[in-house]
PDB file of C-alpha atoms in Angstrom:
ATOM      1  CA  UNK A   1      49.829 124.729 262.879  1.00  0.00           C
ATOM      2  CA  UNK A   2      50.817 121.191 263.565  1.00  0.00           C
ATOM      3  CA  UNK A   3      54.544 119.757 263.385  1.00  0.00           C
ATOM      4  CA  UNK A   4      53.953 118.160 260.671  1.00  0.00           C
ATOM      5  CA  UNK A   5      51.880 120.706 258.628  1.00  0.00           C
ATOM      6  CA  UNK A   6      54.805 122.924 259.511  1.00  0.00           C
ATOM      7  CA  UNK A   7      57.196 121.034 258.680  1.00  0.00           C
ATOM      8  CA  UNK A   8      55.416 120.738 254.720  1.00  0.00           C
ATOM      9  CA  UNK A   9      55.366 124.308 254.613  1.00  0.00           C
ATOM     10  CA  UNK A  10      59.094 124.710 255.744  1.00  0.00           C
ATOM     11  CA  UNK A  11      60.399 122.393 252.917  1.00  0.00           C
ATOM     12  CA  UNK A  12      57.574 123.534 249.705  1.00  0.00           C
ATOM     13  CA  UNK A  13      59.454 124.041 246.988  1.00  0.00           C
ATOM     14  CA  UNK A  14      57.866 127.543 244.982  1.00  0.00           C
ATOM     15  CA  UNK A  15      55.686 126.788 242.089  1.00  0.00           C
ATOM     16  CA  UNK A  16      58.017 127.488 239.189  1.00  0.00           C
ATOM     17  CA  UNK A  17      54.839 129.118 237.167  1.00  0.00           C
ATOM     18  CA  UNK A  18      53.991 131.258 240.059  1.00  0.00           C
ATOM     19  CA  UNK A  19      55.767 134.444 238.925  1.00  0.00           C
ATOM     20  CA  UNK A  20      54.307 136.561 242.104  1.00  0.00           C
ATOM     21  CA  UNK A  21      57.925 135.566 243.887  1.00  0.00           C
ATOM     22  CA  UNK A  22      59.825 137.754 241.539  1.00  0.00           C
ATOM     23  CA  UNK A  23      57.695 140.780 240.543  1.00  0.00           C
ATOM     24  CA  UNK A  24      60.943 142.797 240.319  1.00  0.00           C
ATOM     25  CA  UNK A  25      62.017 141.564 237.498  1.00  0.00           C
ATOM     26  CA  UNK A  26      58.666 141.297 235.683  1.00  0.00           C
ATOM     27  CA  UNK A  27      58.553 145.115 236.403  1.00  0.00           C
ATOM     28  CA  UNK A  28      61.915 145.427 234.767  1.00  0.00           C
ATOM     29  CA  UNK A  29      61.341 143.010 231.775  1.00  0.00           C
ATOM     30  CA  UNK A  30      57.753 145.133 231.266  1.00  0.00           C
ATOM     31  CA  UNK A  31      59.727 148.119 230.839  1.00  0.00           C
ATOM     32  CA  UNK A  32      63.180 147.706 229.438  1.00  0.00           C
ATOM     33  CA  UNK A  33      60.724 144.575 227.497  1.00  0.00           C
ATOM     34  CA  UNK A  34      58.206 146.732 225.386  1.00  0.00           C
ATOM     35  CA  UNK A  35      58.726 147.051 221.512  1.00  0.00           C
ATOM     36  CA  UNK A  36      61.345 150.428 221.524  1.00  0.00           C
ATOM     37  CA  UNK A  37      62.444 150.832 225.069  1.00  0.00           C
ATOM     38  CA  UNK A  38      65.446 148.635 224.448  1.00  0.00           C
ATOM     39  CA  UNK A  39      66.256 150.591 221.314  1.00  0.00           C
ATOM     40  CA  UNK A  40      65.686 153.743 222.625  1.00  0.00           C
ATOM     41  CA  UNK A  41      67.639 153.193 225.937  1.00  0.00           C
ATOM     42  CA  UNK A  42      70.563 151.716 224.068  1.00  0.00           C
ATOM     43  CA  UNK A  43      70.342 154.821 221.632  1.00  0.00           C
ATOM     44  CA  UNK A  44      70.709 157.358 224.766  1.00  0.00           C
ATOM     45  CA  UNK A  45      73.563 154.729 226.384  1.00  0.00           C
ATOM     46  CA  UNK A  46      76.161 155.795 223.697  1.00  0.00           C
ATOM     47  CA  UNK A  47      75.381 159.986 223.952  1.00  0.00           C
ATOM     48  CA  UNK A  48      75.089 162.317 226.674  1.00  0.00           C
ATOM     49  CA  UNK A  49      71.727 163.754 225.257  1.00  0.00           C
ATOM     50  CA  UNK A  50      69.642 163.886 222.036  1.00  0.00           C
ATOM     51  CA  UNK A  51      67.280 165.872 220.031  1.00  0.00           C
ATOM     52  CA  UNK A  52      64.012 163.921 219.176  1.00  0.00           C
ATOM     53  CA  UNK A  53      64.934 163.712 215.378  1.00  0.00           C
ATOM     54  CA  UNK A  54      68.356 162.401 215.825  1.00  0.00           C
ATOM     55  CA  UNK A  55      66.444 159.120 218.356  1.00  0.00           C
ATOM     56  CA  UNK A  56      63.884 159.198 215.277  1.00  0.00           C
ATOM     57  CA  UNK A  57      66.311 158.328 213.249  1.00  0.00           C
ATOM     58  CA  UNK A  58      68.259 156.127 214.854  1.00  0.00           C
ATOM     59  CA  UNK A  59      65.091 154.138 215.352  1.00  0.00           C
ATOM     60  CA  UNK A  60      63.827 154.758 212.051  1.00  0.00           C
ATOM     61  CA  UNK A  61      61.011 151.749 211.540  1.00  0.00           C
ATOM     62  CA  UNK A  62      59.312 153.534 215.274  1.00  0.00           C
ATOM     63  CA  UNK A  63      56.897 156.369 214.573  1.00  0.00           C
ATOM     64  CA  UNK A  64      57.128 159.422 215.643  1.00  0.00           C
ATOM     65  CA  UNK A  65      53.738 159.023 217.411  1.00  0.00           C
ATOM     66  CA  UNK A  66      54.775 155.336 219.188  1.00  0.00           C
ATOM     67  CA  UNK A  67      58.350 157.428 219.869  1.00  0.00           C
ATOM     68  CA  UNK A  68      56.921 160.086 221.944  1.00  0.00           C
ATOM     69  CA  UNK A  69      54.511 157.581 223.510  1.00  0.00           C
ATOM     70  CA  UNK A  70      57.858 155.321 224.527  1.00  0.00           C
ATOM     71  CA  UNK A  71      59.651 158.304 225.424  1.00  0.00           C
ATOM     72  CA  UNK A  72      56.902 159.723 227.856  1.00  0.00           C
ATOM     73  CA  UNK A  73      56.587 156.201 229.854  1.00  0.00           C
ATOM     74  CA  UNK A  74      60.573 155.823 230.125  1.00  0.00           C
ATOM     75  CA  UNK A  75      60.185 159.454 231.983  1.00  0.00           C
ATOM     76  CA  UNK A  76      57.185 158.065 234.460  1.00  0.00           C
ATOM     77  CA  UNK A  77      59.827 155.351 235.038  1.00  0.00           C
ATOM     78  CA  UNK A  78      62.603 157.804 235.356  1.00  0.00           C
ATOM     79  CA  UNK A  79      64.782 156.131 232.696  1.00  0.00           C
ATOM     80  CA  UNK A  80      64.900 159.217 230.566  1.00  0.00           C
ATOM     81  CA  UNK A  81      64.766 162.592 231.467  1.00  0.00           C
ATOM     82  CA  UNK A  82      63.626 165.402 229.159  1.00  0.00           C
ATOM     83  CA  UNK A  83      65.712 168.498 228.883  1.00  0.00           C
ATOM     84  CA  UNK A  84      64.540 171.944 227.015  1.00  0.00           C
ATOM     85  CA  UNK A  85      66.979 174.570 226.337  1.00  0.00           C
ATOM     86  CA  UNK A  86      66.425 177.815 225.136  1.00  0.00           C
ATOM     87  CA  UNK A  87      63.293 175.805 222.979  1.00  0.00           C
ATOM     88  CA  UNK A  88      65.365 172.839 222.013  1.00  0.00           C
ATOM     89  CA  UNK A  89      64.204 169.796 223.216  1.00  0.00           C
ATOM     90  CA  UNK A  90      66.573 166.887 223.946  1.00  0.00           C
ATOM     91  CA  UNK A  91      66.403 163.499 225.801  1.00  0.00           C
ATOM     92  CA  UNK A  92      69.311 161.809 228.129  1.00  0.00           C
ATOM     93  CA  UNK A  93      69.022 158.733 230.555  1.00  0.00           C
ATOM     94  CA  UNK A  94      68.940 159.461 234.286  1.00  0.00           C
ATOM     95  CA  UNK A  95      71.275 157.677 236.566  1.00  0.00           C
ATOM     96  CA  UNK A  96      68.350 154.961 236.930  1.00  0.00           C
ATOM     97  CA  UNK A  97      68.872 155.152 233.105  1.00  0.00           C
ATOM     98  CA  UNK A  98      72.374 155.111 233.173  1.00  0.00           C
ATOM     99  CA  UNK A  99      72.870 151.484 234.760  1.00  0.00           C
ATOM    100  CA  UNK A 100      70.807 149.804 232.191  1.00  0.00           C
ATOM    101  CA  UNK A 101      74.027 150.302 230.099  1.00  0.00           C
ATOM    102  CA  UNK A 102      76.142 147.080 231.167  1.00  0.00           C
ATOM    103  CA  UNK A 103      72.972 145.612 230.220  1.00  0.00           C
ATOM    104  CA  UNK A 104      72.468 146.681 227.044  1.00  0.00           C
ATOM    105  CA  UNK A 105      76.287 145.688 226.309  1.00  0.00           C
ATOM    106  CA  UNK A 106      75.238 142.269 227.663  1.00  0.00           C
ATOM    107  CA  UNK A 107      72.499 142.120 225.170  1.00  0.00           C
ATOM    108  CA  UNK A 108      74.557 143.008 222.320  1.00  0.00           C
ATOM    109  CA  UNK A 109      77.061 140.114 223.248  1.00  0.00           C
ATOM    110  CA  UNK A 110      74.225 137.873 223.495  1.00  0.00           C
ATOM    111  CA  UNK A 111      72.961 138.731 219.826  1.00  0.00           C
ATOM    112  CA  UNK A 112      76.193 138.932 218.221  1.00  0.00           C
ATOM    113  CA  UNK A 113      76.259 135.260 219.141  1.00  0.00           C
ATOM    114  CA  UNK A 114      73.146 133.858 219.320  1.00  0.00           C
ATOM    115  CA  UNK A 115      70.304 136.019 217.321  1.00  0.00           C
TER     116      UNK A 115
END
């Protein structure tokens, strides 16, 4: 490389539309971001666990079908965790889990005033 090309490269400002420099947080936003996880995780943030039909009702306009399928990719992401005890089946948020909660509050603020 020449001076000068290296001295081009050394002050290029990052494309603004070239979201490969912060995969992180499209990770997180394609998560916490898809239609129920937000619900769901903000459901478990204010219990220590809960039977399926006590989420399903919370978030009563999800299906039970669309539920399950939410519930099974917040465990691959090890958001939720899925507890059965002597047959009863309940759902709590890991520690991962657990520290999406100032988030959620955040959230809340941020509807209350603008949404």
């Amino acid at each position: 490389m020449t001076d000068k090309s290296m001295e081009i490269a050394e002050n290029a400002q990052p494309d603004p539309k070239d979201y490969s420099l912060c995969g992180h947080l499209i990770n997180a936003f394609s998560i916490i971001g898809k239609k129920w996880n937000g619900l769901i995780i903000n459901a478990l943030c204010d219990t220590e666990a809960m039977r399926f039909r006590d989420l399903a009702r919370c978030i009563s306009r999800c299906s039970d079908r669309v539920l399950v399928e939410r519930l099974k990719e917040l465990e691959q992401e090890n958001i939720v965790q899925r507890q059965v005890d002597h047959g009863i089946i309940s759902y709590s948020l890991t520690t991962k889990g657990k520290e999406l909660k100032p988030v959620c509050e955040h959230v809340h603020n941020w509807a209350d005033k603008w949404a």
